[in-house]
Short mmCIF file of C-alpha atoms in Angstrom, two decimals:
data_model
loop_
_atom_site.label_atom_id
_atom_site.label_comp_id
_atom_site.label_asym_id
_atom_site.label_seq_id
_atom_site.Cartn_x
_atom_site.Cartn_y
_atom_site.Cartn_z
CA UNK A 1 116.49 96.23 97.86
CA UNK A 2 115.57 93.38 100.22
CA UNK A 3 115.50 94.49 103.84
CA UNK A 4 117.67 92.68 106.38
CA UNK A 5 116.24 91.77 109.80
CA UNK A 6 118.42 90.70 112.72
CA UNK A 7 116.68 88.26 115.09
CA UNK A 8 118.15 88.20 118.61
CA UNK A 9 116.20 85.44 120.36
CA UNK A 10 117.39 82.54 122.53
CA UNK A 11 114.28 80.34 122.22
CA UNK A 12 115.09 78.13 119.24
CA UNK A 13 111.49 77.41 118.21
CA UNK A 14 110.57 81.10 118.16
CA UNK A 15 113.76 82.10 116.36
CA UNK A 16 113.25 79.40 113.72
CA UNK A 17 109.60 80.43 113.21
CA UNK A 18 110.68 84.05 112.73
CA UNK A 19 113.36 83.03 110.23
CA UNK A 20 110.86 81.00 108.18
CA UNK A 21 108.05 83.58 108.23
CA UNK A 22 110.34 86.53 107.45
CA UNK A 23 112.02 84.57 104.68
CA UNK A 24 108.61 83.77 103.21
CA UNK A 25 107.79 87.51 103.25
CA UNK A 26 110.98 88.27 101.32
CA UNK A 27 113.23 89.53 104.12
CA UNK A 28 116.81 88.42 104.60
CA UNK A 29 117.59 87.43 108.17
CA UNK A 30 120.41 86.91 110.60
CA UNK A 31 120.09 85.16 113.93
CA UNK A 32 121.77 85.34 117.33
CA UNK A 33 120.96 83.37 120.47
CA UNK A 34 122.43 85.66 123.11
CA UNK A 35 122.78 89.36 123.81
CA UNK A 36 126.53 89.29 123.32
CA UNK A 37 126.31 87.47 119.98
CA UNK A 38 123.48 89.74 118.86
CA UNK A 39 125.48 92.89 119.59
CA UNK A 40 128.43 91.49 117.64
CA UNK A 41 126.22 90.72 114.63
CA UNK A 42 124.59 94.17 114.83
CA UNK A 43 128.02 95.82 114.74
CA UNK A 44 128.80 94.07 111.45
CA UNK A 45 126.25 96.51 110.00
CA UNK A 46 123.72 96.49 107.19
CA UNK A 47 120.61 95.73 109.27
CA UNK A 48 117.33 97.48 108.48
CA UNK A 49 115.48 96.30 111.60
CA UNK A 50 116.18 94.33 114.78
CA UNK A 51 113.83 91.93 116.59
CA UNK A 52 115.16 91.85 120.14
CA UNK A 53 114.06 89.52 122.92
CA UNK A 54 114.24 91.13 126.36
CA UNK A 55 115.19 88.00 128.33
CA UNK A 56 118.52 86.86 126.88
CA UNK A 57 121.56 85.02 128.22
CA UNK A 58 124.67 87.16 128.53
CA UNK A 59 123.62 90.75 127.94
CA UNK A 60 119.91 91.41 128.48
CA UNK A 61 117.85 92.78 125.63
CA UNK A 62 117.50 96.11 127.45
CA UNK A 63 121.29 96.41 127.73
CA UNK A 64 121.73 95.49 124.06
CA UNK A 65 119.22 98.23 123.18
CA UNK A 66 121.04 100.73 125.39
CA UNK A 67 124.35 100.04 123.60
CA UNK A 68 122.76 100.23 120.14
CA UNK A 69 121.08 103.56 120.90
CA UNK A 70 124.32 105.02 122.26
CA UNK A 71 125.48 105.44 118.65
CA UNK A 72 122.50 104.60 116.44
CA UNK A 73 119.21 106.47 116.91
CA UNK A 74 117.67 105.33 113.62
CA UNK A 75 117.65 101.54 113.15
CA UNK A 76 114.19 100.28 114.21
CA UNK A 77 114.23 97.91 117.19
CA UNK A 78 111.11 95.90 118.09
CA UNK A 79 111.19 94.29 121.54
CA UNK A 80 109.78 90.81 122.15
CA UNK A 81 108.56 90.77 125.76
CA UNK A 82 106.64 88.60 128.20
CA UNK A 83 103.03 89.61 128.88
CA UNK A 84 103.69 90.79 132.45
CA UNK A 85 106.99 92.63 131.81
CA UNK A 86 105.55 96.17 132.04
CA UNK A 87 108.79 97.56 133.49
CA UNK A 88 110.80 96.16 130.56
CA UNK A 89 108.35 97.68 128.07
CA UNK A 90 108.60 101.12 129.67
CA UNK A 91 112.39 100.91 129.93
CA UNK A 92 112.67 99.80 126.31
CA UNK A 93 110.46 102.60 124.98
CA UNK A 94 112.33 105.18 127.07
CA UNK A 95 115.62 103.91 125.61
CA UNK A 96 114.32 104.31 122.06
CA UNK A 97 112.67 101.02 121.10
CA UNK A 98 110.44 101.51 118.07
CA UNK A 99 107.73 99.15 119.30
CA UNK A 100 107.14 96.00 121.33
CA UNK A 101 105.20 92.76 120.87
CA UNK A 102 104.20 90.50 123.74
CA UNK A 103 104.66 86.73 123.71
CA UNK A 104 102.87 84.67 122.57
CA UNK A 105 102.24 86.81 119.51
CA UNK A 106 100.36 86.45 116.26
CA UNK A 107 102.82 86.44 113.36
CA UNK A 108 100.49 88.67 111.29
CA UNK A 109 100.59 91.37 113.96
CA UNK A 110 104.38 91.19 114.19
CA UNK A 111 104.73 91.44 110.40
CA UNK A 112 102.46 94.50 110.39
CA UNK A 113 104.56 96.16 113.08
CA UNK A 114 107.74 95.37 111.15
CA UNK A 115 106.31 96.99 108.01
CA UNK A 116 105.22 100.03 109.98
CA UNK A 117 108.61 100.47 111.66
CA UNK A 118 110.43 100.14 108.35
CA UNK A 119 108.19 102.78 106.75
CA UNK A 120 108.75 105.22 109.61
CA UNK A 121 112.50 104.60 109.41
CA UNK A 122 112.58 105.13 105.63
CA UNK A 123 110.63 108.40 105.98
CA UNK A 124 113.00 109.60 108.69
CA UNK A 125 116.06 108.84 106.56
CA UNK A 126 114.48 110.56 103.56
CA UNK A 127 113.84 113.69 105.62
CA UNK A 128 117.46 113.76 106.74
CA UNK A 129 118.75 113.33 103.20
CA UNK A 130 116.56 116.24 102.09
CA UNK A 131 118.28 118.68 104.43
CA UNK A 132 120.59 120.85 102.34
CA UNK A 133 122.37 122.97 104.93
CA UNK A 134 122.37 120.90 108.08
CA UNK A 135 124.18 123.49 110.16
CA UNK A 136 121.51 126.13 109.59
CA UNK A 137 118.32 124.05 109.25
CA UNK A 138 116.25 124.55 112.39
CA UNK A 139 112.63 124.10 113.32
CA UNK A 140 111.72 126.71 115.89
CA UNK A 141 108.96 128.36 117.87
CA UNK A 142 109.62 131.13 120.36
CA UNK A 143 112.86 130.27 122.16
CA UNK A 144 112.69 126.55 121.29
CA UNK A 145 114.99 125.33 118.48
CA UNK A 146 115.37 121.84 116.99
CA UNK A 147 117.94 120.62 114.44
CA UNK A 148 116.67 117.48 112.69
CA UNK A 149 120.05 116.42 111.34
CA UNK A 150 122.07 116.73 114.54
CA UNK A 151 119.03 115.84 116.68
CA UNK A 152 119.80 118.71 119.02
CA UNK A 153 117.06 120.55 120.90
CA UNK A 154 117.53 123.81 122.81
CA UNK A 155 115.25 126.08 124.79
CA UNK A 156 117.01 129.38 125.29
CA UNK A 157 120.56 128.15 125.86
CA UNK A 158 119.63 124.91 127.65
CA UNK A 159 120.25 121.64 125.81
CA UNK A 160 117.30 119.22 126.07
CA UNK A 161 117.82 115.47 125.76
CA UNK A 162 114.92 113.57 124.20
CA UNK A 163 114.39 109.89 123.45
CA UNK A 164 113.98 109.04 119.73
CA UNK A 165 110.17 108.83 120.05
CA UNK A 166 109.95 112.10 121.99
CA UNK A 167 112.12 113.76 119.35
CA UNK A 168 109.92 112.52 116.48
CA UNK A 169 106.80 113.74 118.28
CA UNK A 170 108.30 117.20 118.82
CA UNK A 171 109.35 117.37 115.14
CA UNK A 172 105.76 116.65 114.08
CA UNK A 173 104.41 119.30 116.45
CA UNK A 174 106.93 121.87 115.19
CA UNK A 175 106.17 121.12 111.55
CA UNK A 176 102.49 121.68 112.30
CA UNK A 177 102.75 124.44 114.88
CA UNK A 178 99.60 126.47 115.58
CA UNK A 179 97.50 123.62 114.14
CA UNK A 180 95.31 121.56 116.46
CA UNK A 181 96.37 117.93 116.03
CA UNK A 182 94.31 114.91 117.04
CA UNK A 183 95.77 111.90 118.79
CA UNK A 184 94.95 109.84 115.69
CA UNK A 185 97.01 112.19 113.49
CA UNK A 186 99.98 111.92 115.84
CA UNK A 187 99.70 108.14 116.05
CA UNK A 188 99.59 107.89 112.24
CA UNK A 189 102.55 110.21 111.58
CA UNK A 190 104.82 109.40 114.55
CA UNK A 191 104.03 105.75 115.35
CA UNK A 192 102.98 104.62 111.86
CA UNK A 193 99.79 103.63 110.05
CA UNK A 194 99.83 100.06 111.36
CA UNK A 195 100.28 100.96 115.03
CA UNK A 196 97.72 98.87 116.91
CA UNK A 197 98.18 100.20 120.44
CA UNK A 198 96.08 102.59 122.51
CA UNK A 199 95.99 106.26 121.45
CA UNK A 200 96.56 107.11 125.13
CA UNK A 201 100.26 106.58 124.40
CA UNK A 202 100.14 110.07 122.85
CA UNK A 203 99.10 111.59 126.18
CA UNK A 204 101.97 109.79 127.92
CA UNK A 205 104.57 111.09 125.47
CA UNK A 206 103.12 114.62 125.40
CA UNK A 207 103.59 114.63 129.17
CA UNK A 208 107.20 113.48 128.80
CA UNK A 209 107.99 116.19 126.23
CA UNK A 210 106.24 118.93 128.22
CA UNK A 211 108.23 118.06 131.32
CA UNK A 212 111.49 118.41 129.39
CA UNK A 213 110.84 121.58 127.36
CA UNK A 214 108.93 123.64 129.93
CA UNK A 215 110.87 125.10 132.85
CA UNK A 216 109.30 126.89 135.76
CA UNK A 217 108.64 130.46 134.71
CA UNK A 218 108.84 129.80 130.95
CA UNK A 219 105.73 130.14 128.78
CA UNK A 220 104.00 126.83 128.04
CA UNK A 221 104.29 125.75 124.41
CA UNK A 222 102.20 122.57 124.17
CA UNK A 223 98.53 123.21 124.87
CA UNK A 224 95.69 120.73 125.37
CA UNK A 225 92.56 121.20 123.28
CA UNK A 226 89.90 119.31 125.18
CA UNK A 227 88.08 116.68 123.20
CA UNK A 228 90.43 117.07 120.22
CA UNK A 229 94.14 116.78 120.96
CA UNK A 230 97.08 119.19 121.23
CA UNK A 231 98.53 122.30 119.64
CA UNK A 232 102.06 123.74 119.74
CA UNK A 233 101.93 127.52 119.93
CA UNK A 234 103.23 130.46 121.90
CA UNK A 235 100.99 131.59 124.73
CA UNK A 236 98.97 134.67 123.83
#
């Protein structure tokens, strides 16, 4: 089935270039020139991936992302940002953006990131479809429990809210608990084979997850293995 990509971009030349290049690669596209129009098109459904400019008339790209993620944690969203918009990049990733590309960008890099995001999304959907008894299927270690289908995480009786990327990272750690995992392994499995960013992003997200799952007085679950990476295990 041909994948559908929604382009939300107000610069006509960029939007037209994206339409032509994506069409040449075999994707079907839709196009919106404002945040409001883009959100309306998204709500019509059927999109496999969204290319979302941050600076948009009407609703900003960050606000569009916030509204999408309020009900849809799965559809990949790649942000198109200006080179110096570090705050927008951080806000977008925290809200659940799959990736970002800075302008001006090379079309080959963007196409690679699109392919990577679509593969990660397809794998995530396949894992969900494979769950037979969603009410009882938990990944767990010690007093930490995670339900992949409902995307609920608990430590003892406390509910923990994670961003989509934090959740995916914790799932990978739980599925490989007591195994020492390198940053490269985590990048490949959580961010995708074609991720071209710095592996230090793993350290940033490990820190985010640690802060949320470890309370004062509770045993630490994520341990650093110097020179290698990280391991999820109960403290001995």
